Amino acid sequence: MLSSRVCTASRRSFATVAPSRAPLVIKNNRILASVILSRAPQITRDSTPFEKAYFDYKEKLERQNATTFPTEFYFKKGSLAEKRWKEEEEARRQAMADPQTSLTAAAAEKQAQFEQNDAAAINKVEKSSRITQADINKDVKNLDRALQRTLYLVVNKSEWQFPQGQIDSTEYLHEAAERQLEEECGRDLDVWFVGRQPVGFYKQVASKSSDGSGSKVSCVFYVELRTFFMKARVYAGQVQPSKQVSDYAWLTKEELGDYLPPDYYNAVKDSLSDL
């Protein structure tokens, strides 16, 4: 009888779940790992008015000092290409005499007229729009938006924040950050961590109902929370949020200020790209 009870108790002990991770606490500071996951710009940004003026000045200066272009060597006489080049060259010559007109704008305007008048004689090339459907729909969950800007992933776990959570006492910072990102956002993201050193940290006093990871707990903590931010890049894939994530978004640096708590945002804004 006694042996059967021992066996039953032994079987029950093996059936229990794995023990929870022991959080890392150093000098009354609970350490958290967070991931600043970014998507790099996909296209070059629009030039500023100053940049446009500078490039136009430089182009006109180079043209003024350039030698005569040998037309007969590059174009067949009487060809469509020669006709098009001569019309563009005339537009550039007129732009040289007008400081308010750029050479690029003059040539582009002439090209548009040429393509409209001789659309049947040439292979027309259409440029894709720099504004995507995701921009029009204001879909912040889509990576195909704000192609000129860097986007950052934030998740909502009772409040908006970067993917973050507690560090196990046996983990390194980058290991905890990788694990937390996978637990919250799934395994479908192709991610590269820039390094193993944090790019910043955020210090706060733990609230009565929060452990700093965004999850609700029943215990009261009297320690400070230090969140260390690791930088990573995403190349492909989609976010597959876990049950603890109620929402997520890909945002620019300016948009982050409207989502993240002010103190939290101020702690990381200098680590974010302005482009």
PDB file of C-alpha atoms in Angstrom:
ATOM      1  CA  MET A   1       0.000   0.000   0.000  1.00  0.00           C
ATOM      2  CA  LEU A   2       2.778   2.385   0.952  1.00  0.00           C
ATOM      3  CA  SER A   3       4.762   1.561  -2.177  1.00  0.00           C
ATOM      4  CA  SER A   4       1.771   2.277  -4.415  1.00  0.00           C
ATOM      5  CA  ARG A   5       1.320   5.702  -2.790  1.00  0.00           C
ATOM      6  CA  VAL A   6       4.977   6.478  -3.355  1.00  0.00           C
ATOM      7  CA  CYS A   7       4.701   5.496  -7.019  1.00  0.00           C
ATOM      8  CA  THR A   8       1.568   7.605  -7.423  1.00  0.00           C
ATOM      9  CA  ALA A   9       3.265  10.631  -5.863  1.00  0.00           C
ATOM     10  CA  SER A  10       6.309  10.064  -8.057  1.00  0.00           C
ATOM     11  CA  ARG A  11       4.195   9.972 -11.212  1.00  0.00           C
ATOM     12  CA  ARG A  12       2.425  13.176 -10.192  1.00  0.00           C
ATOM     13  CA  SER A  13       5.735  14.950  -9.664  1.00  0.00           C
ATOM     14  CA  PHE A  14       6.890  14.045 -13.180  1.00  0.00           C
ATOM     15  CA  ALA A  15       3.584  15.297 -14.617  1.00  0.00           C
ATOM     16  CA  THR A  16       3.997  18.830 -13.274  1.00  0.00           C
ATOM     17  CA  VAL A  17       4.844  21.691 -15.634  1.00  0.00           C
ATOM     18  CA  ALA A  18       8.369  23.015 -16.026  1.00  0.00           C
ATOM     19  CA  PRO A  19       9.376  25.511 -13.342  1.00  0.00           C
ATOM     20  CA  SER A  20       9.030  29.192 -14.225  1.00  0.00           C
ATOM     21  CA  ARG A  21      12.120  31.231 -15.059  1.00  0.00           C
ATOM     22  CA  ALA A  22      13.920  32.900 -12.180  1.00  0.00           C
ATOM     23  CA  PRO A  23      14.002  36.648 -12.975  1.00  0.00           C
ATOM     24  CA  LEU A  24      17.361  38.378 -12.915  1.00  0.00           C
ATOM     25  CA  VAL A  25      17.616  40.912 -10.058  1.00  0.00           C
ATOM     26  CA  ILE A  26      20.818  42.888  -9.451  1.00  0.00           C
ATOM     27  CA  LYS A  27      21.039  45.289  -6.494  1.00  0.00           C
ATOM     28  CA  ASN A  28      17.232  45.541  -6.208  1.00  0.00           C
ATOM     29  CA  ASN A  29      16.978  46.189  -9.964  1.00  0.00           C
ATOM     30  CA  ARG A  30      14.937  43.755 -11.997  1.00  0.00           C
ATOM     31  CA  ILE A  31      16.514  43.513 -15.465  1.00  0.00           C
ATOM     32  CA  LEU A  32      14.350  43.441 -18.601  1.00  0.00           C
ATOM     33  CA  ALA A  33      15.396  42.944 -22.224  1.00  0.00           C
ATOM     34  CA  SER A  34      13.685  44.843 -25.042  1.00  0.00           C
ATOM     35  CA  VAL A  35      14.044  44.751 -28.828  1.00  0.00           C
ATOM     36  CA  ILE A  36      14.054  47.849 -31.040  1.00  0.00           C
ATOM     37  CA  LEU A  37      13.168  46.019 -34.260  1.00  0.00           C
ATOM     38  CA  SER A  38      13.382  48.226 -37.352  1.00  0.00           C
ATOM     39  CA  ARG A  39      12.678  47.997 -41.061  1.00  0.00           C
ATOM     40  CA  ALA A  40      15.128  50.082 -43.096  1.00  0.00           C
ATOM     41  CA  PRO A  41      13.932  52.546 -45.790  1.00  0.00           C
ATOM     42  CA  GLN A  42      13.068  50.778 -49.042  1.00  0.00           C
ATOM     43  CA  ILE A  43      13.498  53.728 -51.415  1.00  0.00           C
ATOM     44  CA  THR A  44      15.552  56.930 -51.391  1.00  0.00           C
ATOM     45  CA  ARG A  45      13.819  59.854 -49.727  1.00  0.00           C
ATOM     46  CA  ASP A  46      12.686  62.989 -51.549  1.00  0.00           C
ATOM     47  CA  SER A  47      15.296  65.740 -51.776  1.00  0.00           C
ATOM     48  CA  THR A  48      14.826  68.859 -49.697  1.00  0.00           C
ATOM     49  CA  PRO A  49      14.504  72.247 -51.490  1.00  0.00           C
ATOM     50  CA  PHE A  50      18.076  73.093 -50.495  1.00  0.00           C
ATOM     51  CA  GLU A  51      19.384  69.788 -51.890  1.00  0.00           C
ATOM     52  CA  LYS A  52      17.488  70.298 -55.147  1.00  0.00           C
ATOM     53  CA  ALA A  53      18.943  73.802 -55.540  1.00  0.00           C
ATOM     54  CA  TYR A  54      22.464  72.550 -54.780  1.00  0.00           C
ATOM     55  CA  PHE A  55      22.290  69.663 -57.263  1.00  0.00           C
ATOM     56  CA  ASP A  56      20.874  71.948 -59.959  1.00  0.00           C
ATOM     57  CA  TYR A  57      23.667  74.494 -59.395  1.00  0.00           C
ATOM     58  CA  LYS A  58      26.273  71.752 -59.564  1.00  0.00           C
ATOM     59  CA  GLU A  59      24.764  70.280 -62.733  1.00  0.00           C
ATOM     60  CA  LYS A  60      24.661  73.671 -64.477  1.00  0.00           C
ATOM     61  CA  LEU A  61      28.258  74.375 -63.475  1.00  0.00           C
ATOM     62  CA  GLU A  62      29.422  71.034 -64.880  1.00  0.00           C
ATOM     63  CA  ARG A  63      27.459  71.613 -68.083  1.00  0.00           C
ATOM     64  CA  GLN A  64      28.956  75.054 -68.533  1.00  0.00           C
ATOM     65  CA  ASN A  65      32.491  73.638 -68.369  1.00  0.00           C
ATOM     66  CA  ALA A  66      31.799  70.468 -70.358  1.00  0.00           C
ATOM     67  CA  THR A  67      33.002  69.881 -73.927  1.00  0.00           C
ATOM     68  CA  THR A  68      30.598  69.637 -76.865  1.00  0.00           C
ATOM     69  CA  PHE A  69      28.726  66.346 -76.965  1.00  0.00           C
ATOM     70  CA  PRO A  70      29.507  64.340 -80.191  1.00  0.00           C
ATOM     71  CA  THR A  71      25.934  63.724 -81.357  1.00  0.00           C
ATOM     72  CA  GLU A  72      26.829  61.992 -84.632  1.00  0.00           C
ATOM     73  CA  PHE A  73      28.850  59.359 -82.764  1.00  0.00           C
ATOM     74  CA  TYR A  74      26.048  58.251 -80.427  1.00  0.00           C
ATOM     75  CA  PHE A  75      22.895  58.789 -82.516  1.00  0.00           C
ATOM     76  CA  LYS A  76      21.977  57.731 -86.004  1.00  0.00           C
ATOM     77  CA  LYS A  77      21.118  60.740 -88.116  1.00  0.00           C
ATOM     78  CA  GLY A  78      17.380  61.251 -88.440  1.00  0.00           C
ATOM     79  CA  SER A  79      16.569  58.621 -85.809  1.00  0.00           C
ATOM     80  CA  LEU A  80      13.930  58.966 -83.136  1.00  0.00           C
ATOM     81  CA  ALA A  81      16.619  58.917 -80.435  1.00  0.00           C
ATOM     82  CA  GLU A  82      18.422  61.847 -82.067  1.00  0.00           C
ATOM     83  CA  LYS A  83      15.200  63.842 -82.292  1.00  0.00           C
ATOM     84  CA  ARG A  84      14.420  63.202 -78.638  1.00  0.00           C
ATOM     85  CA  TRP A  85      17.920  64.139 -77.511  1.00  0.00           C
ATOM     86  CA  LYS A  86      17.889  67.402 -79.474  1.00  0.00           C
ATOM     87  CA  GLU A  87      14.568  68.447 -77.938  1.00  0.00           C
ATOM     88  CA  GLU A  88      15.836  67.688 -74.432  1.00  0.00           C
ATOM     89  CA  GLU A  89      19.072  69.528 -75.169  1.00  0.00           C
ATOM     90  CA  GLU A  90      17.121  72.603 -76.275  1.00  0.00           C
ATOM     91  CA  ALA A  91      15.106  72.493 -73.033  1.00  0.00           C
ATOM     92  CA  ARG A  92      18.343  72.297 -71.026  1.00  0.00           C
ATOM     93  CA  ARG A  93      19.834  75.226 -72.988  1.00  0.00           C
ATOM     94  CA  GLN A  94      16.812  77.374 -72.108  1.00  0.00           C
ATOM     95  CA  ALA A  95      17.024  76.285 -68.465  1.00  0.00           C
ATOM     96  CA  MET A  96      20.668  77.421 -68.346  1.00  0.00           C
ATOM     97  CA  ALA A  97      19.484  80.966 -69.017  1.00  0.00           C
ATOM     98  CA  ASP A  98      16.757  80.804 -66.330  1.00  0.00           C
ATOM     99  CA  PRO A  99      18.020  80.536 -62.714  1.00  0.00           C
ATOM    100  CA  GLN A 100      14.524  79.519 -61.539  1.00  0.00           C
ATOM    101  CA  THR A 101      14.366  76.431 -63.767  1.00  0.00           C
ATOM    102  CA  SER A 102      16.397  73.309 -63.005  1.00  0.00           C
ATOM    103  CA  LEU A 103      17.959  71.203 -65.741  1.00  0.00           C
ATOM    104  CA  THR A 104      16.338  68.044 -64.365  1.00  0.00           C
ATOM    105  CA  ALA A 105      12.847  69.579 -64.332  1.00  0.00           C
ATOM    106  CA  ALA A 106      13.267  70.974 -67.858  1.00  0.00           C
ATOM    107  CA  ALA A 107      14.416  67.632 -69.252  1.00  0.00           C
ATOM    108  CA  ALA A 108      11.637  65.750 -67.427  1.00  0.00           C
ATOM    109  CA  GLU A 109       8.984  68.102 -68.797  1.00  0.00           C
ATOM    110  CA  LYS A 110      10.270  67.660 -72.333  1.00  0.00           C
ATOM    111  CA  GLN A 111      10.368  63.878 -71.894  1.00  0.00           C
ATOM    112  CA  ALA A 112       6.741  63.883 -70.770  1.00  0.00           C
ATOM    113  CA  GLN A 113       5.713  65.882 -73.838  1.00  0.00           C
ATOM    114  CA  PHE A 114       7.717  63.610 -76.109  1.00  0.00           C
ATOM    115  CA  GLU A 115       6.140  60.459 -74.684  1.00  0.00           C
ATOM    116  CA  GLN A 116       2.658  61.951 -74.988  1.00  0.00           C
ATOM    117  CA  ASN A 117       3.124  62.977 -78.614  1.00  0.00           C
ATOM    118  CA  ASP A 118       4.953  59.832 -79.763  1.00  0.00           C
ATOM    119  CA  ALA A 119       3.490  57.198 -77.437  1.00  0.00           C
ATOM    120  CA  ALA A 120       3.040  54.706 -80.278  1.00  0.00           C
ATOM    121  CA  ALA A 121       6.629  55.052 -81.490  1.00  0.00           C
ATOM    122  CA  ILE A 122       8.429  54.311 -78.217  1.00  0.00           C
ATOM    123  CA  ASN A 123       8.319  51.802 -75.396  1.00  0.00           C
ATOM    124  CA  LYS A 124       6.806  53.820 -72.589  1.00  0.00           C
ATOM    125  CA  VAL A 125       8.212  53.247 -69.090  1.00  0.00           C
ATOM    126  CA  GLU A 126       5.876  54.038 -66.208  1.00  0.00           C
ATOM    127  CA  LYS A 127       7.275  54.852 -62.788  1.00  0.00           C
ATOM    128  CA  SER A 128       5.733  53.251 -59.736  1.00  0.00           C
ATOM    129  CA  SER A 129       4.152  55.546 -57.180  1.00  0.00           C
ATOM    130  CA  ARG A 130       6.122  56.327 -54.037  1.00  0.00           C
ATOM    131  CA  ILE A 131       2.808  56.170 -52.132  1.00  0.00           C
ATOM    132  CA  THR A 132       1.580  52.614 -51.533  1.00  0.00           C
ATOM    133  CA  GLN A 133      -1.900  51.295 -50.874  1.00  0.00           C
ATOM    134  CA  ALA A 134      -0.932  50.785 -47.232  1.00  0.00           C
ATOM    135  CA  ASP A 135      -0.140  54.513 -47.000  1.00  0.00           C
ATOM    136  CA  ILE A 136      -3.528  55.384 -48.458  1.00  0.00           C
ATOM    137  CA  ASN A 137      -5.351  53.013 -46.083  1.00  0.00           C
ATOM    138  CA  LYS A 138      -3.168  54.094 -43.115  1.00  0.00           C
ATOM    139  CA  ASP A 139      -2.468  50.448 -42.374  1.00  0.00           C
ATOM    140  CA  VAL A 140       0.133  50.575 -39.577  1.00  0.00           C
ATOM    141  CA  LYS A 141       0.366  46.765 -39.479  1.00  0.00           C
ATOM    142  CA  ASN A 142       1.703  46.611 -43.031  1.00  0.00           C
ATOM    143  CA  LEU A 143       5.433  46.819 -43.756  1.00  0.00           C
ATOM    144  CA  ASP A 144       4.688  48.227 -47.237  1.00  0.00           C
ATOM    145  CA  ARG A 145       4.116  51.739 -45.908  1.00  0.00           C
ATOM    146  CA  ALA A 146       6.297  54.822 -45.427  1.00  0.00           C
ATOM    147  CA  LEU A 147       8.879  53.364 -47.817  1.00  0.00           C
ATOM    148  CA  GLN A 148      11.155  56.405 -47.404  1.00  0.00           C
ATOM    149  CA  ARG A 149      11.302  56.048 -43.618  1.00  0.00           C
ATOM    150  CA  THR A 150      12.554  53.612 -40.990  1.00  0.00           C
ATOM    151  CA  LEU A 151       9.721  51.733 -39.250  1.00  0.00           C
ATOM    152  CA  TYR A 152       9.810  50.340 -35.707  1.00  0.00           C
ATOM    153  CA  LEU A 153       7.743  47.514 -34.249  1.00  0.00           C
ATOM    154  CA  VAL A 154       5.729  48.208 -31.088  1.00  0.00           C
ATOM    155  CA  VAL A 155       3.249  45.928 -29.329  1.00  0.00           C
ATOM    156  CA  ASN A 156       0.357  46.587 -26.973  1.00  0.00           C
ATOM    157  CA  LYS A 157       0.367  44.593 -23.736  1.00  0.00           C
ATOM    158  CA  SER A 158      -1.865  46.779 -21.572  1.00  0.00           C
ATOM    159  CA  GLU A 159       0.286  49.674 -22.892  1.00  0.00           C
ATOM    160  CA  TRP A 160       2.340  50.324 -25.996  1.00  0.00           C
ATOM    161  CA  GLN A 161       6.011  49.355 -25.816  1.00  0.00           C
ATOM    162  CA  PHE A 162       8.732  47.574 -27.745  1.00  0.00           C
ATOM    163  CA  PRO A 163       8.716  43.763 -27.434  1.00  0.00           C
ATOM    164  CA  GLN A 164      10.245  43.166 -24.001  1.00  0.00           C
ATOM    165  CA  GLY A 165      10.196  40.912 -20.955  1.00  0.00           C
ATOM    166  CA  GLN A 166      12.089  39.553 -17.997  1.00  0.00           C
ATOM    167  CA  ILE A 167      15.553  38.054 -18.281  1.00  0.00           C
ATOM    168  CA  ASP A 168      16.186  34.599 -16.910  1.00  0.00           C
ATOM    169  CA  SER A 169      19.085  34.508 -14.447  1.00  0.00           C
ATOM    170  CA  THR A 170      20.867  32.101 -16.832  1.00  0.00           C
ATOM    171  CA  GLU A 171      20.462  34.243 -19.985  1.00  0.00           C
ATOM    172  CA  TYR A 172      22.462  36.979 -21.662  1.00  0.00           C
ATOM    173  CA  LEU A 173      20.727  40.175 -22.755  1.00  0.00           C
ATOM    174  CA  HIS A 174      20.694  39.312 -26.454  1.00  0.00           C
ATOM    175  CA  GLU A 175      19.424  35.790 -25.747  1.00  0.00           C
ATOM    176  CA  ALA A 176      16.538  37.104 -23.663  1.00  0.00           C
ATOM    177  CA  ALA A 177      15.714  39.702 -26.333  1.00  0.00           C
ATOM    178  CA  GLU A 178      15.620  37.069 -29.084  1.00  0.00           C
ATOM    179  CA  ARG A 179      13.450  34.769 -26.966  1.00  0.00           C
ATOM    180  CA  GLN A 180      11.043  37.541 -26.016  1.00  0.00           C
ATOM    181  CA  LEU A 181      10.641  38.663 -29.615  1.00  0.00           C
ATOM    182  CA  GLU A 182       9.862  35.112 -30.709  1.00  0.00           C
ATOM    183  CA  GLU A 183       7.388  34.558 -27.868  1.00  0.00           C
ATOM    184  CA  GLU A 184       5.467  37.770 -28.551  1.00  0.00           C
ATOM    185  CA  CYS A 185       5.684  38.085 -32.345  1.00  0.00           C
ATOM    186  CA  GLY A 186       6.100  34.509 -33.614  1.00  0.00           C
ATOM    187  CA  ARG A 187       8.779  32.729 -35.589  1.00  0.00           C
ATOM    188  CA  ASP A 188       7.887  34.063 -39.019  1.00  0.00           C
ATOM    189  CA  LEU A 189      10.222  37.084 -38.826  1.00  0.00           C
ATOM    190  CA  ASP A 190      13.653  36.994 -40.473  1.00  0.00           C
ATOM    191  CA  VAL A 191      15.596  39.078 -37.948  1.00  0.00           C
ATOM    192  CA  TRP A 192      19.250  40.054 -37.538  1.00  0.00           C
ATOM    193  CA  PHE A 193      20.461  41.461 -34.217  1.00  0.00           C
ATOM    194  CA  VAL A 194      22.962  44.264 -34.803  1.00  0.00           C
ATOM    195  CA  GLY A 195      25.105  43.408 -31.764  1.00  0.00           C
ATOM    196  CA  ARG A 196      25.168  42.008 -28.277  1.00  0.00           C
ATOM    197  CA  GLN A 197      25.469  45.340 -26.507  1.00  0.00           C
ATOM    198  CA  PRO A 198      22.390  47.416 -25.570  1.00  0.00           C
ATOM    199  CA  VAL A 199      21.919  50.810 -27.227  1.00  0.00           C
ATOM    200  CA  GLY A 200      20.108  52.342 -24.247  1.00  0.00           C
ATOM    201  CA  PHE A 201      18.108  51.665 -21.117  1.00  0.00           C
ATOM    202  CA  TYR A 202      14.997  52.859 -19.328  1.00  0.00           C
ATOM    203  CA  LYS A 203      14.712  53.069 -15.543  1.00  0.00           C
ATOM    204  CA  GLN A 204      11.385  52.983 -13.746  1.00  0.00           C
ATOM    205  CA  VAL A 205       9.850  51.983 -10.420  1.00  0.00           C
ATOM    206  CA  ALA A 206       7.742  48.848 -10.700  1.00  0.00           C
ATOM    207  CA  SER A 207       4.020  49.423 -10.220  1.00  0.00           C
ATOM    208  CA  LYS A 208       1.857  47.304  -7.923  1.00  0.00           C
ATOM    209  CA  SER A 209       0.246  45.364 -10.756  1.00  0.00           C
ATOM    210  CA  SER A 210       3.014  45.160 -13.313  1.00  0.00           C
ATOM    211  CA  ASP A 211       6.397  43.486 -13.660  1.00  0.00           C
ATOM    212  CA  GLY A 212       7.488  45.809 -16.476  1.00  0.00           C
ATOM    213  CA  SER A 213       6.813  43.372 -19.300  1.00  0.00           C
ATOM    214  CA  GLY A 214       3.232  44.550 -19.742  1.00  0.00           C
ATOM    215  CA  SER A 215       1.679  41.424 -18.228  1.00  0.00           C
ATOM    216  CA  LYS A 216      -0.584  41.654 -15.199  1.00  0.00           C
ATOM    217  CA  VAL A 217       0.631  39.966 -12.001  1.00  0.00           C
ATOM    218  CA  SER A 218      -0.818  39.660  -8.504  1.00  0.00           C
ATOM    219  CA  CYS A 219       2.374  40.379  -6.545  1.00  0.00           C
ATOM    220  CA  VAL A 220       3.632  43.747  -5.370  1.00  0.00           C
ATOM    221  CA  PHE A 221       7.217  44.652  -6.262  1.00  0.00           C
ATOM    222  CA  TYR A 222       9.360  47.160  -4.434  1.00  0.00           C
ATOM    223  CA  VAL A 223      12.328  47.058  -6.813  1.00  0.00           C
ATOM    224  CA  GLU A 224      13.252  49.262  -9.758  1.00  0.00           C
ATOM    225  CA  LEU A 225      13.011  48.029 -13.326  1.00  0.00           C
ATOM    226  CA  ARG A 226      15.840  48.578 -15.781  1.00  0.00           C
ATOM    227  CA  THR A 227      14.952  47.860 -19.390  1.00  0.00           C
ATOM    228  CA  PHE A 228      17.900  47.423 -21.764  1.00  0.00           C
ATOM    229  CA  PHE A 229      17.215  47.926 -25.465  1.00  0.00           C
ATOM    230  CA  MET A 230      18.807  45.720 -28.119  1.00  0.00           C
ATOM    231  CA  LYS A 231      18.772  46.832 -31.753  1.00  0.00           C
ATOM    232  CA  ALA A 232      17.675  44.453 -34.546  1.00  0.00           C
ATOM    233  CA  ARG A 233      16.669  44.593 -38.227  1.00  0.00           C
ATOM    234  CA  VAL A 234      13.858  42.738 -39.967  1.00  0.00           C
ATOM    235  CA  TYR A 235      14.309  41.575 -43.564  1.00  0.00           C
ATOM    236  CA  ALA A 236      11.218  39.468 -44.251  1.00  0.00           C
ATOM    237  CA  GLY A 237       8.203  37.838 -42.643  1.00  0.00           C
ATOM    238  CA  GLN A 238       5.103  38.952 -40.795  1.00  0.00           C
ATOM    239  CA  VAL A 239       4.246  39.421 -37.126  1.00  0.00           C
ATOM    240  CA  GLN A 240       2.176  36.627 -35.601  1.00  0.00           C
ATOM    241  CA  PRO A 241       1.181  38.131 -32.239  1.00  0.00           C
ATOM    242  CA  SER A 242       0.801  35.876 -29.217  1.00  0.00           C
ATOM    243  CA  LYS A 243      -2.176  35.909 -26.845  1.00  0.00           C
ATOM    244  CA  GLN A 244      -0.480  38.405 -24.525  1.00  0.00           C
ATOM    245  CA  VAL A 245      -0.206  40.925 -27.395  1.00  0.00           C
ATOM    246  CA  SER A 246      -3.504  42.656 -28.089  1.00  0.00           C
ATOM    247  CA  ASP A 247      -2.229  44.786 -30.971  1.00  0.00           C
ATOM    248  CA  TYR A 248       0.929  45.773 -32.842  1.00  0.00           C
ATOM    249  CA  ALA A 249       2.072  48.463 -35.271  1.00  0.00           C
ATOM    250  CA  TRP A 250       4.995  49.483 -37.497  1.00  0.00           C
ATOM    251  CA  LEU A 251       5.628  53.184 -36.838  1.00  0.00           C
ATOM    252  CA  THR A 252       8.020  55.977 -37.794  1.00  0.00           C
ATOM    253  CA  LYS A 253      10.004  57.850 -35.151  1.00  0.00           C
ATOM    254  CA  GLU A 254       7.467  60.682 -35.029  1.00  0.00           C
ATOM    255  CA  GLU A 255       4.527  58.291 -34.763  1.00  0.00           C
ATOM    256  CA  LEU A 256       6.161  56.499 -31.833  1.00  0.00           C
ATOM    257  CA  GLY A 257       5.753  59.664 -29.779  1.00  0.00           C
ATOM    258  CA  ASP A 258       1.965  59.341 -30.109  1.00  0.00           C
ATOM    259  CA  TYR A 259       1.923  55.703 -28.944  1.00  0.00           C
ATOM    260  CA  LEU A 260       4.645  55.229 -26.326  1.00  0.00           C
ATOM    261  CA  PRO A 261       4.543  56.729 -22.805  1.00  0.00           C
ATOM    262  CA  PRO A 262       6.505  60.029 -22.740  1.00  0.00           C
ATOM    263  CA  ASP A 263       9.266  58.868 -20.356  1.00  0.00           C
ATOM    264  CA  TYR A 264       9.653  55.602 -22.237  1.00  0.00           C
ATOM    265  CA  TYR A 265       9.901  57.388 -25.593  1.00  0.00           C
ATOM    266  CA  ASN A 266      12.409  59.950 -24.304  1.00  0.00           C
ATOM    267  CA  ALA A 267      14.659  57.109 -23.149  1.00  0.00           C
ATOM    268  CA  VAL A 268      14.976  55.651 -26.668  1.00  0.00           C
ATOM    269  CA  LYS A 269      14.378  58.525 -29.116  1.00  0.00           C
ATOM    270  CA  ASP A 270      18.085  59.359 -29.470  1.00  0.00           C
ATOM    271  CA  SER A 271      18.739  55.754 -30.535  1.00  0.00           C
ATOM    272  CA  LEU A 272      16.222  55.974 -33.398  1.00  0.00           C
ATOM    273  CA  SER A 273      16.910  57.041 -36.952  1.00  0.00           C
ATOM    274  CA  ASP A 274      15.518  60.362 -38.167  1.00  0.00           C
ATOM    275  CA  LEU A 275      15.066  58.958 -41.693  1.00  0.00           C
TER     276      LEU A 275
END
